[in-house]
Amino acid sequence: MRIFEKLGEYNYEQVVFCHDGSTGLRAIIAIHNTTLGPALGGCRMYPYASEDAAVTDALRLARGMTYKAAASGLNLGGGKSVIIGDPQKDKSEALFRSFGRYIETLGGRYITAEDVGTSPEDMANIQVETSFVVGVDKTYGGSGDPSPFTALGVFQGMRACAEERFGTDSLAGRTVAVQGLGHVGYHLCRLLSEAGARLVVADVREESVERVVREFGAEAVEPGEILSVGCDVFAPCALGGVLDDRTVPQLRCEVVAGSANNVLLEPRHGEMLAKRGILYAPDYVINAGGVINVADELEGYNEQRATKRVMRIFESIKAVIEVAKRDGVPTHVAADTLAIERVEEIGNMVRLHTGHPYGQLKRQRETL
């Protein structure tokens, strides 16, 4: 991999390679942009097939966090870290404490949190070595499981889409097809049931399906059928890349709004949705509730305040829709525009402020 070409392609600020032979630590920290504040992004642990694959994943996820934070109104930048290893076999207290020491050396430029393959317990081990970590268990002063907040944000974004498409933000009587019934999918079903929606659900785990059917009266279909269910809203809450050349034509919905990351296999699939008249809630905007919740820990966690901030995802999705109308573009393009405009606006302000290091650098260059 030509790493500096990769960094230059999307203007990454920094990549840190972390190695500790005694603990087996092999980790990568990617910092994309810190214009709005320190980079926040979870720590993923996964048995990558190659080091290049790990670097590519870290870079992709870090850039996504910049857009997510910016579009959500957070005063944070985008970063991500990955640990190469099997989370079922390779975890240890020493490994995560070693990783925490590397985070500490960055002096607050990067703040980590749990992600795929890591847990609040792992974050607690990191916290022994650094204060630049969020998403720890409530017993350690953190916010605990972020899933209910991610689900709440998706629910609010779904309401915003319903208002745009159906003329009312009420989901009562609407049919919502939920793909994936993990922690977030389950809590989303709970909220939708309470709102009076009709649920059609699917998951590869039979016990998850049975629970939602039992508790919320959902109708179950096979995993391969959920994409073609006739519904008002399709909610992808499982793996990413679910919408592609094959699946987009199968959709029989008015709105796509769910918690999964990277729902579109490629950006052009967002254009396909728009051409079909399907309103898409961009994933990194609608699923930001968990990030917004853990970010509140940086101020001393207050659940009521965090909940209010997550509820604002309603306004965030409305703003994306308005930009899409303004510019005549699909919503996934509008979300990127909204994020980029905020980063550029704050970046220009920062650079003009002579008391800020950017301003000092500007003066130094002008005197050369």
Coordinates of C-alpha atoms in Angstrom, one line a residue:
M1 CA 0.0 0.0 0.0
R2 CA 1.2 3.5 -0.9
I3 CA 0.2 4.9 2.5
F4 CA 0.9 8.6 1.8
E5 CA -1.1 8.5 -1.4
K6 CA -3.9 7.1 0.6
L7 CA -3.6 9.8 3.2
G8 CA -3.5 12.5 0.6
E9 CA -6.6 11.2 -1.3
Y10 CA -9.0 12.4 1.5
N11 CA -6.6 14.6 3.5
Y12 CA -6.0 12.4 6.5
E13 CA -4.0 14.1 9.3
Q14 CA -2.3 11.2 11.0
V15 CA -1.9 7.4 11.2
V16 CA -0.3 5.8 14.2
F17 CA 0.9 2.2 14.1
C18 CA 1.0 0.6 17.6
H19 CA 3.0 -2.6 18.4
D20 CA 3.8 -4.4 21.6
G21 CA 5.4 -7.8 21.3
S22 CA 4.9 -8.7 24.9
T23 CA 1.1 -8.4 24.7
G24 CA 0.6 -9.2 21.0
L25 CA -0.8 -5.7 20.3
R26 CA -0.9 -4.8 16.6
A27 CA -3.1 -1.7 16.2
I28 CA -3.7 1.2 13.9
I29 CA -5.1 4.6 14.9
A30 CA -6.4 6.8 12.0
I31 CA -7.1 10.5 12.5
H32 CA -9.0 12.0 9.6
N33 CA -9.8 15.6 10.6
T34 CA -9.7 17.6 13.9
T35 CA -11.1 20.9 12.6
L36 CA -14.2 20.7 14.8
G37 CA -12.4 19.1 17.8
P38 CA -10.5 16.0 18.9
A39 CA -11.1 12.9 16.8
L40 CA -13.7 10.5 18.3
G41 CA -14.1 7.0 17.0
G42 CA -14.4 3.5 18.4
C43 CA -11.8 0.7 18.6
R44 CA -12.6 -2.2 16.4
M45 CA -11.0 -5.7 17.0
Y46 CA -11.1 -8.0 14.0
P47 CA -8.9 -10.8 12.5
Y48 CA -8.1 -8.9 9.3
A49 CA -6.8 -11.0 6.4
S50 CA -3.9 -8.6 5.9
E51 CA -2.3 -5.4 7.4
D52 CA -3.4 -3.5 4.3
A53 CA -7.0 -4.6 5.0
A54 CA -6.7 -3.3 8.5
V55 CA -5.3 0.1 7.4
T56 CA -8.0 0.5 4.7
D57 CA -10.7 -0.2 7.3
A58 CA -9.3 2.2 9.8
L59 CA -9.0 5.0 7.2
R60 CA -12.5 4.4 5.8
L61 CA -14.1 4.4 9.2
A62 CA -12.2 7.4 10.4
R63 CA -13.4 9.5 7.5
G64 CA -16.9 8.3 8.1
M65 CA -16.7 9.5 11.7
T66 CA -15.7 13.0 10.6
Y67 CA -18.9 13.2 8.5
K68 CA -21.0 11.7 11.3
A69 CA -19.7 14.1 14.0
A70 CA -20.1 17.1 11.6
A71 CA -23.6 16.3 10.5
S72 CA -24.6 15.6 14.1
G73 CA -23.5 19.0 15.3
L74 CA -20.8 17.6 17.6
N75 CA -17.7 19.6 18.3
L76 CA -15.6 16.6 17.5
G77 CA -13.5 15.3 14.6
G78 CA -13.2 11.9 13.0
G79 CA -10.9 9.0 14.0
K80 CA -11.0 5.3 14.3
S81 CA -8.7 2.5 15.6
V82 CA -8.5 -1.1 14.8
I83 CA -6.7 -3.9 16.7
I84 CA -5.7 -6.9 14.5
G85 CA -6.8 -10.0 16.3
D86 CA -9.6 -12.4 17.1
P87 CA -11.8 -10.9 19.8
Q88 CA -12.8 -14.4 20.9
K89 CA -9.2 -15.6 21.5
D90 CA -6.7 -12.7 21.6
K91 CA -8.1 -10.3 24.2
S92 CA -6.3 -9.6 27.5
E93 CA -6.1 -6.9 30.1
A94 CA -2.5 -6.3 29.2
L95 CA -3.2 -5.8 25.5
F96 CA -5.9 -3.2 26.1
R97 CA -3.8 -1.4 28.7
S98 CA -0.9 -1.3 26.3
F99 CA -3.2 0.2 23.7
G100 CA -4.4 2.7 26.2
R101 CA -0.8 3.9 26.6
Y102 CA -0.5 4.6 22.9
I103 CA -3.7 6.6 23.0
E104 CA -2.3 8.6 25.9
T105 CA 0.7 9.6 23.9
L106 CA -1.6 11.4 21.5
G107 CA -2.5 13.9 24.2
G108 CA -6.2 14.0 23.5
R109 CA -6.1 14.2 19.7
Y110 CA -7.9 10.9 19.6
I111 CA -10.6 9.6 21.9
T112 CA -11.7 6.0 21.6
A113 CA -14.8 4.0 22.5
E114 CA -16.2 0.5 22.0
D115 CA -16.9 -0.8 18.5
V116 CA -17.3 -4.2 16.8
G117 CA -15.3 -6.8 18.7
T118 CA -14.8 -4.7 21.8
S119 CA -16.8 -4.1 25.0
P120 CA -17.3 -1.7 27.9
E121 CA -15.0 -4.0 29.9
D122 CA -12.3 -3.5 27.3
M123 CA -12.8 0.2 27.5
A124 CA -12.4 0.0 31.3
N125 CA -9.0 -1.6 30.8
I126 CA -8.0 1.2 28.4
Q127 CA -9.2 3.7 30.9
V128 CA -6.6 2.6 33.4
E129 CA -3.9 4.1 31.2
T130 CA -5.7 7.1 29.6
S131 CA -8.6 9.4 30.2
F132 CA -9.2 9.7 26.5
V133 CA -11.9 6.9 26.3
V134 CA -15.7 6.9 26.4
G135 CA -18.3 4.2 26.3
V136 CA -17.3 2.6 29.6
D137 CA -19.7 0.9 31.9
K138 CA -21.9 3.0 34.1
T139 CA -20.2 1.6 37.2
Y140 CA -17.0 3.4 35.9
G141 CA -18.8 6.7 35.3
G142 CA -19.7 6.0 31.7
S143 CA -22.9 5.8 29.8
G144 CA -23.2 2.1 29.4
D145 CA -24.9 0.3 26.4
P146 CA -25.4 2.9 23.6
S147 CA -27.9 0.7 21.7
P148 CA -31.0 2.3 23.1
F149 CA -29.8 5.7 22.0
T150 CA -28.8 4.6 18.5
A151 CA -32.4 3.1 18.2
L152 CA -33.9 6.4 19.5
G153 CA -32.0 8.4 16.9
V154 CA -33.1 6.1 14.1
F155 CA -36.7 6.4 15.4
Q156 CA -36.5 10.2 15.3
G157 CA -35.0 10.2 11.8
M158 CA -37.7 7.8 10.7
R159 CA -40.3 10.3 12.0
A160 CA -38.6 13.1 10.0
C161 CA -38.8 11.0 6.8
A162 CA -42.4 10.1 7.5
E163 CA -43.3 13.8 7.8
E164 CA -41.6 14.5 4.5
R165 CA -43.1 11.6 2.6
F166 CA -46.5 11.1 4.3
G167 CA -47.3 14.6 5.6
T168 CA -47.2 13.5 9.3
D169 CA -44.4 12.4 11.6
S170 CA -46.7 9.8 13.2
L171 CA -45.7 6.2 12.5
A172 CA -49.0 4.8 13.8
G173 CA -50.4 2.4 11.3
R174 CA -47.3 2.4 9.1
T175 CA -45.7 -0.9 8.2
V176 CA -41.9 -1.0 9.0
A177 CA -39.8 -3.9 7.8
V178 CA -36.8 -4.3 10.2
Q179 CA -33.8 -6.3 9.0
G180 CA -31.6 -7.4 11.9
L181 CA -32.8 -7.7 15.5
G182 CA -29.6 -7.2 17.5
H183 CA -29.4 -4.8 20.3
V184 CA -30.3 -1.7 18.2
G185 CA -32.9 -3.6 16.1
Y186 CA -34.7 -4.9 19.2
H187 CA -34.9 -1.4 20.8
L188 CA -36.1 0.1 17.5
C189 CA -38.9 -2.5 17.4
R190 CA -39.9 -1.5 20.9
L191 CA -40.1 2.1 20.0
L192 CA -42.0 1.4 16.8
S193 CA -44.5 -0.9 18.6
E194 CA -45.1 1.8 21.2
A195 CA -45.8 4.3 18.4
G196 CA -48.4 2.0 16.9
A197 CA -46.4 0.8 13.8
R198 CA -47.0 -2.6 12.3
L199 CA -43.7 -4.6 12.3
V200 CA -42.4 -7.2 9.8
V201 CA -39.0 -8.5 10.9
A202 CA -36.2 -10.9 9.9
D203 CA -33.0 -12.1 11.4
V204 CA -30.7 -15.1 11.0
R205 CA -31.1 -15.8 14.7
E206 CA -34.4 -17.5 15.4
E207 CA -34.4 -16.6 19.1
S208 CA -34.2 -12.9 18.3
V209 CA -37.1 -13.2 15.9
E210 CA -39.2 -15.2 18.4
R211 CA -38.6 -12.5 21.1
V212 CA -39.8 -9.6 18.9
V213 CA -42.8 -11.6 17.7
R214 CA -43.7 -12.5 21.2
E215 CA -43.2 -9.1 22.8
F216 CA -44.3 -6.8 20.0
G217 CA -46.6 -8.8 17.9
A218 CA -44.4 -8.6 14.8
E219 CA -44.8 -10.7 11.7
A220 CA -41.7 -12.8 10.9
V221 CA -40.4 -13.5 7.4
E222 CA -37.3 -15.3 6.1
P223 CA -34.1 -13.2 5.9
G224 CA -34.1 -13.5 2.1
E225 CA -37.7 -12.1 1.9
I226 CA -37.4 -8.9 4.1
L227 CA -36.1 -6.7 1.2
S228 CA -39.1 -7.3 -1.0
V229 CA -41.8 -6.9 1.7
G230 CA -44.4 -4.3 0.9
C231 CA -44.0 -1.6 3.5
D232 CA -43.8 2.1 4.2
V233 CA -40.3 2.0 5.7
F234 CA -37.5 -0.5 5.2
A235 CA -35.1 -0.4 8.2
P236 CA -31.7 -2.1 7.6
C237 CA -30.2 -2.8 11.0
A238 CA -27.8 -5.6 10.2
L239 CA -24.8 -5.7 8.0
G240 CA -23.7 -2.9 5.6
G241 CA -23.7 -2.9 1.9
V242 CA -27.2 -4.3 1.8
L243 CA -28.4 -2.0 -1.0
D244 CA -26.8 -2.9 -4.4
D245 CA -27.6 -3.5 -8.0
R246 CA -29.5 -6.7 -7.1
T247 CA -31.4 -5.5 -4.0
V248 CA -32.5 -1.9 -4.8
P249 CA -34.9 -3.1 -7.5
Q250 CA -36.5 -5.5 -5.0
L251 CA -37.5 -2.8 -2.6
R252 CA -41.2 -2.1 -2.2
C253 CA -41.0 0.8 0.3
E254 CA -41.3 4.6 0.4
V255 CA -38.5 5.2 2.9
V256 CA -35.2 3.5 3.8
A257 CA -34.1 4.4 7.3
G258 CA -32.1 2.1 9.6
S259 CA -29.1 1.8 11.9
A260 CA -26.7 -0.2 9.7
N261 CA -23.5 1.4 8.6
N262 CA -22.6 1.8 5.0
V263 CA -26.0 0.7 3.8
L264 CA -25.2 1.7 0.2
L265 CA -22.7 -0.7 -1.4
E266 CA -21.6 2.2 -3.6
P267 CA -22.7 5.9 -3.7
R268 CA -24.4 5.3 -7.1
H269 CA -26.9 3.1 -5.2
G270 CA -28.1 6.2 -3.5
E271 CA -28.8 7.6 -6.9
M272 CA -30.7 4.5 -7.8
L273 CA -32.9 5.0 -4.7
A274 CA -33.6 8.6 -5.7
K275 CA -34.5 7.6 -9.2
R276 CA -37.0 5.2 -7.8
G277 CA -38.5 7.9 -5.6
I278 CA -37.4 6.2 -2.4
L279 CA -36.4 8.6 0.4
Y280 CA -33.1 7.5 2.0
A281 CA -32.0 8.7 5.4
P282 CA -28.2 8.7 5.2
D283 CA -26.8 6.1 7.6
Y284 CA -24.2 8.2 9.4
V285 CA -26.7 10.9 10.2
I286 CA -29.6 8.7 11.3
N287 CA -27.5 6.2 13.3
A288 CA -25.4 8.8 15.2
G289 CA -27.4 8.4 18.5
G290 CA -24.8 6.1 20.0
V291 CA -21.9 8.4 19.2
I292 CA -23.9 11.4 20.5
N293 CA -24.6 9.6 23.7
V294 CA -21.0 8.5 24.5
A295 CA -19.7 12.0 23.5
D296 CA -21.8 13.4 26.4
E297 CA -19.3 11.6 28.7
L298 CA -16.7 14.2 27.8
E299 CA -18.8 16.8 29.7
G300 CA -19.6 14.5 32.7
Y301 CA -22.4 12.1 31.6
N302 CA -26.0 13.3 32.0
E303 CA -28.5 10.9 30.5
Q304 CA -31.3 13.5 30.2
R305 CA -29.0 15.9 28.3
A306 CA -27.7 13.1 26.1
T307 CA -31.3 12.0 25.3
K308 CA -32.3 15.5 24.3
R309 CA -29.3 15.7 21.9
V310 CA -30.2 12.4 20.3
M311 CA -33.7 13.5 19.8
R312 CA -32.3 16.3 17.5
I313 CA -31.6 13.7 14.9
F314 CA -35.1 14.6 13.7
E315 CA -33.9 18.1 12.8
S316 CA -30.6 16.7 11.3
I317 CA -32.5 14.5 8.9
K318 CA -34.9 17.4 8.0
A319 CA -31.8 19.5 7.3
V320 CA -30.4 16.9 5.0
I321 CA -33.7 16.7 3.1
E322 CA -33.8 20.5 2.7
V323 CA -30.2 20.6 1.3
A324 CA -31.2 17.8 -1.1
K325 CA -34.1 20.0 -2.3
R326 CA -31.9 23.1 -2.4
D327 CA -29.2 21.5 -4.5
G328 CA -31.3 19.0 -6.5
V329 CA -29.2 16.0 -5.3
P330 CA -29.9 12.7 -3.6
T331 CA -29.9 12.7 0.2
H332 CA -26.6 10.8 0.6
V333 CA -24.9 13.6 -1.4
A334 CA -26.8 16.3 0.6
A335 CA -25.6 14.7 3.9
D336 CA -22.0 14.9 2.7
T337 CA -22.5 18.5 1.6
L338 CA -24.0 19.4 5.1
A339 CA -21.0 17.9 6.9
I340 CA -18.4 19.4 4.6
E341 CA -20.0 22.9 4.8
R342 CA -19.8 22.8 8.6
V343 CA -16.2 21.6 8.7
E344 CA -15.2 24.3 6.1
E345 CA -17.2 27.1 8.0
I346 CA -15.5 26.3 11.3
G347 CA -12.2 25.7 9.6
N348 CA -12.3 29.2 8.1
M349 CA -13.3 30.7 11.4
V350 CA -10.4 28.9 13.2
R351 CA -7.9 30.0 10.7
L352 CA -9.0 33.7 11.0
H353 CA -8.7 33.6 14.7
T354 CA -5.2 34.8 15.3
G355 CA -5.1 33.5 18.9
H356 CA -5.5 29.9 17.6
P357 CA -2.4 27.9 16.5
Y358 CA -3.8 27.9 13.0
G359 CA -3.8 31.7 13.1
Q360 CA -0.3 31.8 14.5
L361 CA 0.9 29.5 11.7
K362 CA -0.8 31.8 9.2
R363 CA 1.1 34.8 10.7
Q364 CA 4.4 32.9 10.6
R365 CA 4.0 32.0 7.0
E366 CA 3.1 35.6 6.1
T367 CA 6.4 36.9 7.6
L368 CA 8.6 34.5 5.6

